[in-house]
PDB file of C-alpha atoms in Angstrom:
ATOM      1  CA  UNK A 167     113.998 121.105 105.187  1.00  0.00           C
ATOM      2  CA  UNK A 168     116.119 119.400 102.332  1.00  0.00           C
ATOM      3  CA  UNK A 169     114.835 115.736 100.914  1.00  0.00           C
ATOM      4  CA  UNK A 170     117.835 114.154 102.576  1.00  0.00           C
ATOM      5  CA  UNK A 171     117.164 115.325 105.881  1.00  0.00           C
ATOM      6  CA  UNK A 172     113.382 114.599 105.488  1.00  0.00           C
ATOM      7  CA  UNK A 173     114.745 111.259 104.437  1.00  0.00           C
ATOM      8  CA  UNK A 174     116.966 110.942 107.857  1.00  0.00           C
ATOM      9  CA  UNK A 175     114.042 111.781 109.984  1.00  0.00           C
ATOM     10  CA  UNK A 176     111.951 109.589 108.643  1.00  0.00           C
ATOM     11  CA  UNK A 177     114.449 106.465 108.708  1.00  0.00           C
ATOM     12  CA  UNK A 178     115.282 107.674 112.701  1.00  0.00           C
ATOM     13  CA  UNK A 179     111.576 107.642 113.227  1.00  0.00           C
ATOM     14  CA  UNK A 180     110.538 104.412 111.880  1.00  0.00           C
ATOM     15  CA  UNK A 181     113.892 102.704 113.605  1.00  0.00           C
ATOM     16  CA  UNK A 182     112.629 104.230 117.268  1.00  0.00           C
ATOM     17  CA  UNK A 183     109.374 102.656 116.383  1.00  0.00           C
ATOM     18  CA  UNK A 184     110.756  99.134 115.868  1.00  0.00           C
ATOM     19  CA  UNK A 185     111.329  99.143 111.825  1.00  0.00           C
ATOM     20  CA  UNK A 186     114.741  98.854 110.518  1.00  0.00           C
ATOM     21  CA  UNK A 187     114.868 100.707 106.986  1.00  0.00           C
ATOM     22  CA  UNK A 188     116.981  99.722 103.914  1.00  0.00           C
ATOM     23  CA  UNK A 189     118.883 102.674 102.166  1.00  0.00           C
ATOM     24  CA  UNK A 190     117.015 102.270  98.568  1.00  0.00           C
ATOM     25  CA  UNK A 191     119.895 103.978  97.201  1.00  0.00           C
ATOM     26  CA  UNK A 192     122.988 102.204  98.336  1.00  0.00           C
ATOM     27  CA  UNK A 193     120.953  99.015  97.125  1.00  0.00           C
ATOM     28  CA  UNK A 194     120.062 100.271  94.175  1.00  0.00           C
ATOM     29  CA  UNK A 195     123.891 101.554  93.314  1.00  0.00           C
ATOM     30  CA  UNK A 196     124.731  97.686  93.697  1.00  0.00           C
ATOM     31  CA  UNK A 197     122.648  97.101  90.980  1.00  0.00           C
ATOM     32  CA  UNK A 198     124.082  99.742  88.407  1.00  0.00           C
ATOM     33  CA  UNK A 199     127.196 100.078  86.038  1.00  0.00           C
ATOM     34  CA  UNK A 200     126.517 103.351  84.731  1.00  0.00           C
ATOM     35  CA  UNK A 201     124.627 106.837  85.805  1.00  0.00           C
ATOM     36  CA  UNK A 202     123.342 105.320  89.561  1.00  0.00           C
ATOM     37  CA  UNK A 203     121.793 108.285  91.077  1.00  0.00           C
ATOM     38  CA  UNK A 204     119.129 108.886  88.188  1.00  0.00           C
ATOM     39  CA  UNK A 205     117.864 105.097  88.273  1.00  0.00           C
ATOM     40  CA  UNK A 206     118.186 105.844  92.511  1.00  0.00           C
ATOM     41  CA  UNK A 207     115.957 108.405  92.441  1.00  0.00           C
ATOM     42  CA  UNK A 208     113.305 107.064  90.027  1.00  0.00           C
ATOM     43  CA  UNK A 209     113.118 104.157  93.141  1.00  0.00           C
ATOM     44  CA  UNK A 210     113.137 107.152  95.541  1.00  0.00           C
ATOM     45  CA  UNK A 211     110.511 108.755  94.052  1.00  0.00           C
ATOM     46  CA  UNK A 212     112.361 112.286  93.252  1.00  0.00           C
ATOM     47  CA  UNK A 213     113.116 111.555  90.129  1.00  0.00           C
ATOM     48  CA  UNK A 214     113.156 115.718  88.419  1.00  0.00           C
ATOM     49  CA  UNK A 215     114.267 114.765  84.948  1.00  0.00           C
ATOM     50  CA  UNK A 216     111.500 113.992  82.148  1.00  0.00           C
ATOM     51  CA  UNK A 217     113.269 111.999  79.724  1.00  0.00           C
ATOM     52  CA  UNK A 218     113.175 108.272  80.824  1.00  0.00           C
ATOM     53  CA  UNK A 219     116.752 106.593  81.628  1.00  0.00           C
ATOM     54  CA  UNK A 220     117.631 102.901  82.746  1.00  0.00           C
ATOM     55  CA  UNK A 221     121.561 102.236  82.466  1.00  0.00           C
ATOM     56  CA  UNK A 222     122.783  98.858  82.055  1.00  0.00           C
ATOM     57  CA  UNK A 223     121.821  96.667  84.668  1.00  0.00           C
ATOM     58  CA  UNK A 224     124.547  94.224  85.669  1.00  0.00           C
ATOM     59  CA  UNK A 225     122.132  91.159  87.585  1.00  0.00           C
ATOM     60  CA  UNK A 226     118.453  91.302  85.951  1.00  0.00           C
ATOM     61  CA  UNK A 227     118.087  88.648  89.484  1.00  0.00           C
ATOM     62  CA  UNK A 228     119.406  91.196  91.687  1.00  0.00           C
ATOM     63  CA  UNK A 229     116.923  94.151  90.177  1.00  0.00           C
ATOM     64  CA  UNK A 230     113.983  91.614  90.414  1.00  0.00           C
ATOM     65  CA  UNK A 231     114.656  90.955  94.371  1.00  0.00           C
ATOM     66  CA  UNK A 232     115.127  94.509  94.543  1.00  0.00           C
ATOM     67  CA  UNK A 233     111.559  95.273  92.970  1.00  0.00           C
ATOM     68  CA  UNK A 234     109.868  92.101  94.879  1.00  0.00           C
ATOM     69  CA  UNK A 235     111.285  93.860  98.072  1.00  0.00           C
ATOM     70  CA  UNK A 236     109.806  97.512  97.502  1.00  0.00           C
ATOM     71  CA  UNK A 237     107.110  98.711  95.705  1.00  0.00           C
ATOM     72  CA  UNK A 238     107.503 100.400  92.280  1.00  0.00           C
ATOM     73  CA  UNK A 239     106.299 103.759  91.731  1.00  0.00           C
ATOM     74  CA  UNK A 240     103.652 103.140  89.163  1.00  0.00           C
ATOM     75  CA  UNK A 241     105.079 104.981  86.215  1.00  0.00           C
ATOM     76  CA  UNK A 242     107.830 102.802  86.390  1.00  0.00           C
ATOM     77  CA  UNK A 243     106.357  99.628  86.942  1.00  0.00           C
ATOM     78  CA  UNK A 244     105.475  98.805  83.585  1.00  0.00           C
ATOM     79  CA  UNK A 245     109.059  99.312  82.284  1.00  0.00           C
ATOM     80  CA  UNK A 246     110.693  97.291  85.046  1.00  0.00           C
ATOM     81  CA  UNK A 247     108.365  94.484  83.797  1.00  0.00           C
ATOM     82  CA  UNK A 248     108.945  94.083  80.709  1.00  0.00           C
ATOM     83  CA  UNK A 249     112.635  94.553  81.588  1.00  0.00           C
ATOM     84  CA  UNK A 250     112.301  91.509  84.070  1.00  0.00           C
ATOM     85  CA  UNK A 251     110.209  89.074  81.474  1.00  0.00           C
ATOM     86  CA  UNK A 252     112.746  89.830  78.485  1.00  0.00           C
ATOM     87  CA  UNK A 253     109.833  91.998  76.628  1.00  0.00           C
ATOM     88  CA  UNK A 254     112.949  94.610  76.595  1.00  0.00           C
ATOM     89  CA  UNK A 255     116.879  94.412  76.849  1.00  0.00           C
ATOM     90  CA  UNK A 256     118.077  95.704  79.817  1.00  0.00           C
ATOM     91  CA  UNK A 257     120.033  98.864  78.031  1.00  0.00           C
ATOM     92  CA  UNK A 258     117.986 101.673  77.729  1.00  0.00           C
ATOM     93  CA  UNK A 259     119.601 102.405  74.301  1.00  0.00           C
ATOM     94  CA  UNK A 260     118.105  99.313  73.102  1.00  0.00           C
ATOM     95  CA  UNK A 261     114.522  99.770  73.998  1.00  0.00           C
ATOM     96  CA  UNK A 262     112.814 102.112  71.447  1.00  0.00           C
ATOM     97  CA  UNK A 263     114.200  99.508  68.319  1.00  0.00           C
ATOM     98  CA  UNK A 264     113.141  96.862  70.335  1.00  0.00           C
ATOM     99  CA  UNK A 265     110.043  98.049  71.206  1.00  0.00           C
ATOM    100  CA  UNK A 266     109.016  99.255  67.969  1.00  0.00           C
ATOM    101  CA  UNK A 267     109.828  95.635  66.535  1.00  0.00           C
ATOM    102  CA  UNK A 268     106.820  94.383  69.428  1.00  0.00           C
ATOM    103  CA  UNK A 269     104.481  96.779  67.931  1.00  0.00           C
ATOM    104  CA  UNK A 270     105.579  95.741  64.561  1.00  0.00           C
ATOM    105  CA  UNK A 271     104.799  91.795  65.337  1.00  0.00           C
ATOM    106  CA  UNK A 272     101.703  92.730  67.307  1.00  0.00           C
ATOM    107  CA  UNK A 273     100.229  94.603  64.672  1.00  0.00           C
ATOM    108  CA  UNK A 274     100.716  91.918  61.724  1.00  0.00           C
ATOM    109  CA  UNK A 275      99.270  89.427  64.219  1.00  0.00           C
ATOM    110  CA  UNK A 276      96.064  91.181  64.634  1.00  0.00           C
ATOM    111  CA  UNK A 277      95.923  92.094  61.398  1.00  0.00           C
ATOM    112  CA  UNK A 278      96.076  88.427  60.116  1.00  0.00           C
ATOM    113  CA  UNK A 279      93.704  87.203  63.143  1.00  0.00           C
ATOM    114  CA  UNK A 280      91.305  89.861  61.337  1.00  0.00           C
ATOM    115  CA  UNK A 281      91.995  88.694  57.918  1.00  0.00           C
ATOM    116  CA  UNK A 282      90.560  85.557  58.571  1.00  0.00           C
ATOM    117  CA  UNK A 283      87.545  87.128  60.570  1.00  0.00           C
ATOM    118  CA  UNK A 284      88.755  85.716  64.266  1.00  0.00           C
ATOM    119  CA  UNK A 285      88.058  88.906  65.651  1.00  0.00           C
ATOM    120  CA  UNK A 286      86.439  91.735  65.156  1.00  0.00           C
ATOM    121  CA  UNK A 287      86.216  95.310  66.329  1.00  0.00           C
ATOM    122  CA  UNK A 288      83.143  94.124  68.886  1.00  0.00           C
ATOM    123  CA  UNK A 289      85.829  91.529  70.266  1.00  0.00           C
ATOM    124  CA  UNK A 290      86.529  91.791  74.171  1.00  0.00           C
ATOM    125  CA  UNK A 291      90.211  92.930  74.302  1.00  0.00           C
ATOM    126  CA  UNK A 292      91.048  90.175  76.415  1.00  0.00           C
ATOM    127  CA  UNK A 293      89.749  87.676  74.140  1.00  0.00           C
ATOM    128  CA  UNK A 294      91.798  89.381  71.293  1.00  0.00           C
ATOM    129  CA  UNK A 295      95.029  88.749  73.721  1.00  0.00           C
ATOM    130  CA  UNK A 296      93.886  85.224  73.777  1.00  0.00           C
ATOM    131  CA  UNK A 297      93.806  84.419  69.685  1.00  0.00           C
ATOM    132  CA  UNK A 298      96.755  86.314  69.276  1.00  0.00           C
ATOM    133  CA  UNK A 299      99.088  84.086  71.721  1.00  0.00           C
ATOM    134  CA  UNK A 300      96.615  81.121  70.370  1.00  0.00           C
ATOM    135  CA  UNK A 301      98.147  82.078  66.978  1.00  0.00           C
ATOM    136  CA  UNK A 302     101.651  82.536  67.980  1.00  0.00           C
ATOM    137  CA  UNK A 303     102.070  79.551  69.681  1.00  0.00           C
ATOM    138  CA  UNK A 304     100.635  77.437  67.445  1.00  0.00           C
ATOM    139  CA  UNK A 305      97.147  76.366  69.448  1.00  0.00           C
ATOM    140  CA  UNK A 306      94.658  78.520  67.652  1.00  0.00           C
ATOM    141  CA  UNK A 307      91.842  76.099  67.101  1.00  0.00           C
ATOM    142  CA  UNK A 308      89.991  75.943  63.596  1.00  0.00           C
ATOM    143  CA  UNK A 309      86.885  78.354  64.442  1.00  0.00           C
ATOM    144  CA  UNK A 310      86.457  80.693  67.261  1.00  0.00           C
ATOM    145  CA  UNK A 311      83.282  78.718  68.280  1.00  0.00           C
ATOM    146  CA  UNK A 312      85.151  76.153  69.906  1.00  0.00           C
ATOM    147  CA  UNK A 313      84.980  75.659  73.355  1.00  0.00           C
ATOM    148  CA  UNK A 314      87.825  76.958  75.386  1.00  0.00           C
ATOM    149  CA  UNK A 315      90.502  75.567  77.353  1.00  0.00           C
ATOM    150  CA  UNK A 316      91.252  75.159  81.055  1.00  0.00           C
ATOM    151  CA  UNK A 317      94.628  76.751  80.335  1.00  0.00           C
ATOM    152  CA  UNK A 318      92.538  79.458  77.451  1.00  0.00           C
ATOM    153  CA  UNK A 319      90.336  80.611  80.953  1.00  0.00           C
ATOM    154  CA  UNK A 320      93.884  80.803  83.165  1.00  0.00           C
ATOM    155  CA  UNK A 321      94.878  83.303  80.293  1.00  0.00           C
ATOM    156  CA  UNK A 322      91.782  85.290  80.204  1.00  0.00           C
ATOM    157  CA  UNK A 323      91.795  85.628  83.670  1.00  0.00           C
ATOM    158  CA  UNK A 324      95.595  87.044  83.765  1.00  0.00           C
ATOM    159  CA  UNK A 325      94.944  88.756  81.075  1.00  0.00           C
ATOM    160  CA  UNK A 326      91.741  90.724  82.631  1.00  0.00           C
ATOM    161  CA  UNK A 327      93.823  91.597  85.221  1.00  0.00           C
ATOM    162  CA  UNK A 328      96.830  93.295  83.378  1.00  0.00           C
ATOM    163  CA  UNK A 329      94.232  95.515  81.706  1.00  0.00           C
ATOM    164  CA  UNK A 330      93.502  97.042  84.782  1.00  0.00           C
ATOM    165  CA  UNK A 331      97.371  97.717  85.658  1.00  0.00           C
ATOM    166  CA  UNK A 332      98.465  98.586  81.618  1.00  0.00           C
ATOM    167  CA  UNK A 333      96.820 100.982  79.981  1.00  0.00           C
ATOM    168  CA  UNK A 334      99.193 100.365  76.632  1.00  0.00           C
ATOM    169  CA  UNK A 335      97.279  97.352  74.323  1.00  0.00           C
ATOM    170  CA  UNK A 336     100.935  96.756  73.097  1.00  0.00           C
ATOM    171  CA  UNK A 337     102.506  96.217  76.272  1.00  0.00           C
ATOM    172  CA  UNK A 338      99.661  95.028  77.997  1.00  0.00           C
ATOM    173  CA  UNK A 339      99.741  92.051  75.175  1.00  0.00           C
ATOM    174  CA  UNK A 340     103.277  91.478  76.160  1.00  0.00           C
ATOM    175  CA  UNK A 341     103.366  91.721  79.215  1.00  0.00           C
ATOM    176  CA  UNK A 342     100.999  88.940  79.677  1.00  0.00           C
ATOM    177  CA  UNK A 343     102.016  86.949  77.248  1.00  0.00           C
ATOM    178  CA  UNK A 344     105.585  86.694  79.065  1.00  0.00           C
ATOM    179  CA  UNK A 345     104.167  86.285  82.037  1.00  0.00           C
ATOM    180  CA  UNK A 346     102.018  83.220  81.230  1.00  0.00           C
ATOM    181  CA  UNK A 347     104.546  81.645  79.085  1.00  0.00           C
ATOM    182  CA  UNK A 348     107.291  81.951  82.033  1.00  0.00           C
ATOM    183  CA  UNK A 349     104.665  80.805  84.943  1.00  0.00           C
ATOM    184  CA  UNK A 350     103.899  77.870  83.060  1.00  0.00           C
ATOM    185  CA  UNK A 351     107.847  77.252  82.563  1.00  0.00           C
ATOM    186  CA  UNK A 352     108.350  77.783  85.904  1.00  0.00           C
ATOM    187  CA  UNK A 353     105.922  76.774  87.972  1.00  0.00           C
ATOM    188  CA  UNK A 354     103.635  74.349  85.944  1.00  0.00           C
ATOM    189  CA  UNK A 355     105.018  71.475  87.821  1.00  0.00           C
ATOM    190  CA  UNK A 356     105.264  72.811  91.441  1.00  0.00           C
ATOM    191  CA  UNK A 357     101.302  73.181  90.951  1.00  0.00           C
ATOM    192  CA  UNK A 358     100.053  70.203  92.491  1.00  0.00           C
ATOM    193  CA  UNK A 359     102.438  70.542  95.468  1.00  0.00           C
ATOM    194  CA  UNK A 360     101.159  73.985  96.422  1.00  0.00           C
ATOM    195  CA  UNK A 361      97.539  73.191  98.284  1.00  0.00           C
ATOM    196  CA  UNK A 362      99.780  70.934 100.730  1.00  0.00           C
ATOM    197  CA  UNK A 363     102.305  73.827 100.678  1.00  0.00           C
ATOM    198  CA  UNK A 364      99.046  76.341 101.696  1.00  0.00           C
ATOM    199  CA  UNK A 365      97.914  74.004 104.358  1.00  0.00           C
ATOM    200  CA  UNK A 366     101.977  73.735 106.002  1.00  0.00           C
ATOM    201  CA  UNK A 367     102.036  77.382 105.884  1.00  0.00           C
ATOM    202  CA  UNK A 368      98.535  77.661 107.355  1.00  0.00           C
ATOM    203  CA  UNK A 369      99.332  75.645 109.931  1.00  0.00           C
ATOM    204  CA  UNK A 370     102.451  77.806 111.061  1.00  0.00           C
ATOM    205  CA  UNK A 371     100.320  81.215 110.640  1.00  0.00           C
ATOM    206  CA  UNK A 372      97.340  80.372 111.964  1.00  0.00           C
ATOM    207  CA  UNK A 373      97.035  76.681 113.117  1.00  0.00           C
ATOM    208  CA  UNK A 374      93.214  77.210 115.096  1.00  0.00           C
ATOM    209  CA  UNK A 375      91.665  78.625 111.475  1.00  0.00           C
ATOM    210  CA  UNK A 376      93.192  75.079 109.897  1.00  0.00           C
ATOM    211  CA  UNK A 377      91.671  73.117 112.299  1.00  0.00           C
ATOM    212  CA  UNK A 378      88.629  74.814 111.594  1.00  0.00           C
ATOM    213  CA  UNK A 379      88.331  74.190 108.171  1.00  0.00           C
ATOM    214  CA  UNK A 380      89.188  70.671 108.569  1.00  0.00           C
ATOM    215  CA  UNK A 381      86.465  70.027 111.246  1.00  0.00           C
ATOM    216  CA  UNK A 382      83.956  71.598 108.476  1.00  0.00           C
ATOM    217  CA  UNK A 383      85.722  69.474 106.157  1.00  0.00           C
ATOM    218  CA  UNK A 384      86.424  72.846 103.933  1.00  0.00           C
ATOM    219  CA  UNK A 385      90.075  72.191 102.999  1.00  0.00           C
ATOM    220  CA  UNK A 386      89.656  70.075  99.922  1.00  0.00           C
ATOM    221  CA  UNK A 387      86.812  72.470  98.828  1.00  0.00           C
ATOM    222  CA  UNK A 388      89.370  75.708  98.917  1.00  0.00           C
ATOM    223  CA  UNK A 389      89.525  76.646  95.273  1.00  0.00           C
ATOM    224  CA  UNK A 390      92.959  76.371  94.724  1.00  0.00           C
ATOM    225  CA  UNK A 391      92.884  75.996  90.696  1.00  0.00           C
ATOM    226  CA  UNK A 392      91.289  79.590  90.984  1.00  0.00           C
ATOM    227  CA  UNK A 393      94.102  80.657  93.111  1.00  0.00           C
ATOM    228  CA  UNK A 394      96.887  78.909  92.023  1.00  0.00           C
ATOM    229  CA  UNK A 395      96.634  78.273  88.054  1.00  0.00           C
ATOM    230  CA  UNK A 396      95.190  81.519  87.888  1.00  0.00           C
ATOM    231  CA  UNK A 397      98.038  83.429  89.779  1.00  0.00           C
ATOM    232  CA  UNK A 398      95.336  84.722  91.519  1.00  0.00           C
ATOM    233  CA  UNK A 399      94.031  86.729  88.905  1.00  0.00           C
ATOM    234  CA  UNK A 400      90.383  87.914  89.744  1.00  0.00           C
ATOM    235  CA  UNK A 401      90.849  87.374  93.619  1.00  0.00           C
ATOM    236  CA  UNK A 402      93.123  89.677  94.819  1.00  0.00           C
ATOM    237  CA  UNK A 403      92.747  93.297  94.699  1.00  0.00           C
ATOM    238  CA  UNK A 404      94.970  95.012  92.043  1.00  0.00           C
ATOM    239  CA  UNK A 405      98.095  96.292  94.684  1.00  0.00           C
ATOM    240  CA  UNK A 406      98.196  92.948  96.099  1.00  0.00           C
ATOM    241  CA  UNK A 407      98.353  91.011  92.869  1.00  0.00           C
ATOM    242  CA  UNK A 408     100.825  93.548  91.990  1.00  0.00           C
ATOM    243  CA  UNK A 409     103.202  92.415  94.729  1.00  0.00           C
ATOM    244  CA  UNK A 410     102.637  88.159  93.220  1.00  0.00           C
ATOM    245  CA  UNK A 411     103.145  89.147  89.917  1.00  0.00           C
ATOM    246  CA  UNK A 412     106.470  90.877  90.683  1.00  0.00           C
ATOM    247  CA  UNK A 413     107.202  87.257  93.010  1.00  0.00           C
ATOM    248  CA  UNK A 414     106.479  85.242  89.890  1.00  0.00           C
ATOM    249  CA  UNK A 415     108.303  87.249  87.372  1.00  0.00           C
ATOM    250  CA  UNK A 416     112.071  86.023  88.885  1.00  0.00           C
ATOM    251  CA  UNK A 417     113.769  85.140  85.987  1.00  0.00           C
ATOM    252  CA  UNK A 418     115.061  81.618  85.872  1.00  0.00           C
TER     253      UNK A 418
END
């Protein structure tokens, strides 16, 4: 049996069952100028060709709906993000001189954050993320000693949970670097809005299980700063968070 008639049955199957499918491909082809049915197939999951290729996408919007929509295959994932948060043009041309200028900047940032003994080789990676964006954005406090920030555990915490979906230091560095710096753009102000947000939606989803908590008096006591500030880094299990992080990465 060929892939596309595997593909058929399936889509028949899951319509007689009650669940409409999308054609991945025809969506996808929206999305493309140039060479469709290779960045089709990565999405498809039949992608035969080794060497990695992403043509010119015309709507960066369009390919982040797309990838909030369906999952990612996992070797691909990591590209598409740093596609989405600007890490990396979206020409594939562009990406190895791009990339290689990351690596450049990363390196001389650790290498002056060691110079002047801020970390160490016994330093938790995470905590190495930290003084590096510390550094870059101008917040690095006088010794490492110091106490840290509300907003130096939110970055931790995202940054904790990256490691476990990166394996590359590099672009696990970026990655959450971007992804703080455009949450906080973004969302920093809807913040405070969200717990009354949780409780609307609550009430549509499951209005007996709000009434509950407010009879126990358990609303207020929800930790919402963990959720919320924290994108729910370090609450969520990694395929879950997966699917926020892609809803939070829509460009602006």
């Amino acid at each position: 049996m060929t892939d596309d008639s595997q593909r058929n049955f399936r889509s028949v199957y899951y319509e007689k069952v009650g669940f409409r499918g999308v054609e991945e491909k025809k969506s996808l082809e929206i999305l493309l100028k140039d060479d469709r049915l290779d960045v089709a197939s990565w999405f498809l999951g039949k992608l035969k060709e080794s060497r990695l290729w992403f043509p010119f996408v015309e709507d960066i919007e369009k390919l982040c709906t797309f990838s909030q929509r369906f999952p990612l295959p996992s070797m691909y994932r990591v590209l598409v993000w740093k596609v989405l948060l600007g890490i990396l043009p979206p020409h594939h041309d562009s990406h190895a001189q791009v990339m290689a200028y990351r690596k450049d900047q990363y390196s001389d940032v650790l290498h002056a954050l060691t110079v002047v003994r801020f970390i160490s080789d016994a330093t938790p990676q995470g905590e190495v993320y930290l003084r590096m964006y510390q550094l870059e954005s101008g917040k690095l406090p006088r010794s490492p000693s110091f106490p840290l920030e509300l907003e130096d555990e939110v970055f931790l915490a995202i940054a904790k949970a990256m490691e476990e979906m990166v394996e590359d230091s590099v672009d696990c560095y970026w990655i959450t670097r971007c992804f703080v710096k455009q949450f906080n753009n973004k969302y920093r102000d809807a913040l405070p809005q969200l717990p009354r947000a949780f409780e609307q939606y609550l009430n549509l989803e499951d209005s007996r299980l709000l009434s509950h908590l407010k009879t126990c008096s358990a609303v207020s006591k929800l930790p919402y700063d963990l959720w919320f500030k924290r994108c729910f880094a370090g609450c969520l299990p990694e395929s879950s968070l997966q699917r926020f992080l892609r809803t939070a990465q829509m460009p602006s």
